[in-house]
Amino acid sequence: MDLMTFIRRLPKAELHIHIEGSLEPEMMFDLARRNGVALPYASVEAARAAYAFEDLQSFLDLYYAGAGALLHGQDFYELAMAYFRRAHEDGVVHAELFFDPQTHTARGVAFETVLDGLEQAATEAKAQLGVSSRLILCFLRHLSEADAFATLEHARPHLHRIHAVGLDSSELGHPPAEFERVFACCRDLGLRLVAHAGEEGPPEYVREALDRLGIERVDHGVRAMEDPVLVDKLVRERVPLTVCPLSNVRLRVFPDLARHNLKRMLARGLCVTVNSDDPAYFGGYIAQNFLEIALALNLDRSDLVTLARNSLQASFTTRAEQAPWLAQLEAVAEA
Ligand code: ADE
Ligand code: ZN
């Protein structure tokens, strides 16, 4: 069996996917035309050509501009449905989707419009594809904590539809502790907690996200490897890290995949998972991330099984939900 077929057959969970980051240029142009929205590109080709990023911020500028094409519930539904179909082809059995409500409410799109569209797709994905999912509301860290609290107020009538909260956007200069009170409030409301930390930011941000926000998973976290004491803690407490190899290279966290630290993270005993982050912008969905990192770092098939197993166990699903996926995973591993 060739490597890509093997990867696709592994049942896996995707735990780090920004649904707005799955907006392919073709759909962006279709929606922009349908909605009468102007885009900063002349064509699909020009959009793709512009996806040459210097760092996280240069990506975020284009990512927020692209999200401007999304206006109606139907747009969010189509976006998420396209992602679920693509993820299903890659062997994703469960996905935990980040969404950035502030990007939309700031443009006059109602919080409910976003949530309704995403939820409709989630329901259909479960029924038609057998892919289960959860929604993770992300607060934008370049905005204030007061803005995050206002977003939580929008979310309050819908908390049964949202599983967790996260923290994303420009990391440098926006330490997690700025959001300590809103995360405490979310925890009291019964929401699970994750945060981006240690992508561009230093290991101290990872520590702060753990100790002051009380997060259960670290999104990215690759820079945690610079602090051996922190790594010991992450290993001891089995805190999962949602690593996104193609993203890290496109945003120049690593100069190339051969110099990515994922293999060293595995060797240290960290609970590493592989994810796509913003696949429409970074050149590949989850299976492509698995394939390229496996080839660049010479990972063997048992490493890929470990990464898939970690993703299932690190998800916010119950043990009962995980059991059939884990059994299927072991069957593929043995075949
Ligand atoms: N929003 C979308 N993708 C992101 C990333 N990789 N880091 C921070 N915020 C994001
Ligand atoms: Zn991300």
Tab-separated table of N, CA and C in Angstrom, residues 3-67:
chain	number	residue	atom	x	y	z
A	3	LEU	N	2.133	5.112	0.599
A	3	LEU	CA	2.097	5.858	1.864
A	3	LEU	C	0.837	6.721	1.998
A	4	MET	N	0.456	7.407	0.913
A	4	MET	CA	-0.729	8.270	0.993
A	4	MET	C	-1.991	7.452	1.248
A	5	THR	N	-2.088	6.278	0.624
A	5	THR	CA	-3.254	5.410	0.863
A	5	THR	C	-3.288	4.984	2.331
A	6	PHE	N	-2.121	4.611	2.853
A	6	PHE	CA	-2.030	4.215	4.260
A	6	PHE	C	-2.486	5.364	5.172
A	7	ILE	N	-1.992	6.562	4.892
A	7	ILE	CA	-2.347	7.736	5.713
A	7	ILE	C	-3.857	7.985	5.680
A	8	ARG	N	-4.419	7.927	4.471
A	8	ARG	CA	-5.864	8.188	4.336
A	8	ARG	C	-6.695	7.136	5.052
A	9	ARG	N	-6.180	5.914	5.135
A	9	ARG	CA	-6.953	4.842	5.792
A	9	ARG	C	-6.910	4.933	7.312
A	10	LEU	N	-5.962	5.673	7.849
A	10	LEU	CA	-5.889	5.806	9.311
A	10	LEU	C	-7.042	6.690	9.788
A	11	PRO	N	-7.928	6.185	10.641
A	11	PRO	CA	-8.962	7.064	11.176
A	11	PRO	C	-8.301	8.125	12.065
A	12	LYS	N	-8.651	9.368	11.850
A	12	LYS	CA	-7.995	10.420	12.637
A	12	LYS	C	-8.953	11.555	12.951
A	13	ALA	N	-8.569	12.339	13.953
A	13	ALA	CA	-9.328	13.539	14.314
A	13	ALA	C	-8.507	14.740	13.890
A	14	GLU	N	-9.189	15.722	13.317
A	14	GLU	CA	-8.500	16.991	13.054
A	14	GLU	C	-8.906	17.965	14.162
A	15	LEU	N	-7.894	18.458	14.877
A	15	LEU	CA	-8.131	19.271	16.079
A	15	LEU	C	-7.684	20.716	15.912
A	16	HIS	N	-7.131	21.043	14.746
A	16	HIS	CA	-6.662	22.420	14.529
A	16	HIS	C	-6.946	22.795	13.085
A	17	ILE	N	-8.167	23.254	12.884
A	17	ILE	CA	-8.598	23.707	11.562
A	17	ILE	C	-9.454	24.954	11.770
A	18	HIS	N	-8.997	26.077	11.208
A	18	HIS	CA	-9.802	27.306	11.233
A	18	HIS	C	-10.718	27.201	10.024
A	19	ILE	N	-12.022	27.162	10.250
A	19	ILE	CA	-12.906	26.909	9.119
A	19	ILE	C	-12.765	28.033	8.068
A	20	GLU	N	-12.519	29.255	8.519
A	20	GLU	CA	-12.311	30.346	7.549
A	20	GLU	C	-11.033	30.127	6.733
A	21	GLY	N	-10.115	29.341	7.270
A	21	GLY	CA	-8.861	29.038	6.580
A	21	GLY	C	-8.995	27.895	5.588
A	22	SER	N	-10.213	27.356	5.459
A	22	SER	CA	-10.459	26.331	4.436
A	22	SER	C	-11.182	26.946	3.232
A	23	LEU	N	-11.253	28.280	3.205
A	23	LEU	CA	-11.919	28.974	2.090
A	23	LEU	C	-10.979	29.016	0.882
A	24	GLU	N	-11.214	28.108	-0.063
A	24	GLU	CA	-10.381	28.041	-1.269
A	24	GLU	C	-10.675	29.259	-2.145
A	25	PRO	N	-9.692	29.748	-2.887
A	25	PRO	CA	-9.900	30.944	-3.718
A	25	PRO	C	-11.097	30.817	-4.669
A	26	GLU	N	-11.331	29.621	-5.214
A	26	GLU	CA	-12.482	29.449	-6.129
A	26	GLU	C	-13.788	29.792	-5.407
A	27	MET	N	-13.960	29.257	-4.194
A	27	MET	CA	-15.183	29.551	-3.441
A	27	MET	C	-15.205	31.016	-3.002
A	28	MET	N	-14.042	31.541	-2.657
A	28	MET	CA	-13.961	32.954	-2.264
A	28	MET	C	-14.493	33.854	-3.390
A	29	PHE	N	-14.081	33.543	-4.624
A	29	PHE	CA	-14.537	34.353	-5.763
A	29	PHE	C	-16.019	34.145	-6.035
A	30	ASP	N	-16.495	32.910	-5.936
A	30	ASP	CA	-17.929	32.636	-6.156
A	30	ASP	C	-18.781	33.386	-5.137
A	31	LEU	N	-18.373	33.312	-3.878
A	31	LEU	CA	-19.153	33.977	-2.822
A	31	LEU	C	-19.081	35.494	-2.974
A	32	ALA	N	-17.899	36.001	-3.290
A	32	ALA	CA	-17.740	37.454	-3.434
A	32	ALA	C	-18.636	37.980	-4.557
A	33	ARG	N	-18.700	37.221	-5.651
A	33	ARG	CA	-19.559	37.623	-6.783
A	33	ARG	C	-21.019	37.594	-6.347
A	34	ARG	N	-21.412	36.474	-5.729
A	34	ARG	CA	-22.798	36.288	-5.274
A	34	ARG	C	-23.210	37.367	-4.280
A	35	ASN	N	-22.267	37.781	-3.433
A	35	ASN	CA	-22.585	38.716	-2.349
A	35	ASN	C	-22.237	40.164	-2.685
A	36	GLY	N	-21.685	40.412	-3.865
A	36	GLY	CA	-21.314	41.779	-4.244
A	36	GLY	C	-20.207	42.357	-3.376
A	37	VAL	N	-19.270	41.488	-2.985
A	37	VAL	CA	-18.143	41.925	-2.144
A	37	VAL	C	-16.904	42.078	-3.022
A	38	ALA	N	-16.141	43.144	-2.825
A	38	ALA	CA	-14.900	43.352	-3.592
A	38	ALA	C	-13.761	42.607	-2.908
A	39	LEU	N	-12.936	41.922	-3.713
A	39	LEU	CA	-11.767	41.220	-3.175
A	39	LEU	C	-10.494	41.964	-3.600
A	40	PRO	N	-9.423	41.812	-2.822
A	40	PRO	CA	-8.176	42.504	-3.178
A	40	PRO	C	-7.390	41.806	-4.295
A	41	TYR	N	-8.016	40.858	-5.029
A	41	TYR	CA	-7.322	40.153	-6.120
A	41	TYR	C	-8.160	40.222	-7.388
A	42	ALA	N	-7.456	40.164	-8.544
A	42	ALA	CA	-8.149	40.200	-9.833
A	42	ALA	C	-8.672	38.817	-10.228
A	43	SER	N	-8.049	37.758	-9.738
A	43	SER	CA	-8.426	36.404	-10.162
A	43	SER	C	-8.022	35.386	-9.098
A	44	VAL	N	-8.531	34.162	-9.296
A	44	VAL	CA	-8.157	33.037	-8.429
A	44	VAL	C	-6.638	32.845	-8.455
A	45	GLU	N	-6.056	32.939	-9.653
A	45	GLU	CA	-4.604	32.745	-9.799
A	45	GLU	C	-3.848	33.835	-9.041
A	46	ALA	N	-4.368	35.068	-9.135
A	46	ALA	CA	-3.709	36.188	-8.440
A	46	ALA	C	-3.793	35.999	-6.922
A	47	ALA	N	-4.923	35.437	-6.458
A	47	ALA	CA	-5.057	35.180	-5.017
A	47	ALA	C	-3.991	34.178	-4.592
A	48	ARG	N	-3.936	33.043	-5.325
A	48	ARG	CA	-2.951	32.006	-4.961
A	48	ARG	C	-1.525	32.562	-4.996
A	49	ALA	N	-1.270	33.411	-5.993
A	49	ALA	CA	0.084	33.983	-6.128
A	49	ALA	C	0.427	34.890	-4.948
A	50	ALA	N	-0.620	35.474	-4.333
A	50	ALA	CA	-0.393	36.383	-3.193
A	50	ALA	C	-0.109	35.621	-1.899
A	51	TYR	N	-0.333	34.288	-1.917
A	51	TYR	CA	-0.145	33.496	-0.701
A	51	TYR	C	1.328	33.135	-0.494
A	52	ALA	N	2.161	34.156	-0.431
A	52	ALA	CA	3.587	33.948	-0.137
A	52	ALA	C	3.853	34.777	1.108
A	53	PHE	N	3.853	34.095	2.262
A	53	PHE	CA	3.828	34.830	3.530
A	53	PHE	C	5.215	34.987	4.139
A	54	GLU	N	5.362	36.111	4.852
A	54	GLU	CA	6.623	36.402	5.554
A	54	GLU	C	6.572	35.875	6.987
A	55	ASP	N	5.363	35.890	7.545
A	55	ASP	CA	5.180	35.574	8.962
A	55	ASP	C	3.677	35.423	9.221
A	56	LEU	N	3.307	35.210	10.479
A	56	LEU	CA	1.896	35.022	10.821
A	56	LEU	C	1.055	36.238	10.417
A	57	GLN	N	1.530	37.446	10.723
A	57	GLN	CA	0.721	38.642	10.458
A	57	GLN	C	0.442	38.832	8.963
A	58	SER	N	1.434	38.582	8.130
A	58	SER	CA	1.223	38.785	6.684
A	58	SER	C	0.183	37.791	6.159
A	59	PHE	N	0.093	36.631	6.777
A	59	PHE	CA	-0.975	35.681	6.437
A	59	PHE	C	-2.322	36.186	6.953
A	60	LEU	N	-2.355	36.599	8.216
A	60	LEU	CA	-3.627	37.000	8.827
A	60	LEU	C	-4.288	38.146	8.049
A	61	ASP	N	-3.489	39.060	7.525
A	61	ASP	CA	-4.046	40.182	6.755
A	61	ASP	C	-4.882	39.655	5.570
A	62	LEU	N	-4.362	38.635	4.868
A	62	LEU	CA	-5.082	38.081	3.714
A	62	LEU	C	-6.244	37.184	4.157
A	63	TYR	N	-6.024	36.482	5.250
A	63	TYR	CA	-7.056	35.571	5.793
A	63	TYR	C	-8.303	36.361	6.209
A	64	TYR	N	-8.106	37.490	6.878
A	64	TYR	CA	-9.270	38.297	7.280
A	64	TYR	C	-9.932	38.943	6.061
A	65	ALA	N	-9.128	39.350	5.071
A	65	ALA	CA	-9.702	39.926	3.845
A	65	ALA	C	-10.545	38.882	3.120
A	66	GLY	N	-10.057	37.660	3.026
A	66	GLY	CA	-10.786	36.581	2.355
A	66	GLY	C	-12.096	36.268	3.054
A	67	ALA	N	-12.075	36.300	4.389
A	67	ALA	CA	-13.279	35.988	5.160
A	67	ALA	C	-14.394	37.000	4.905
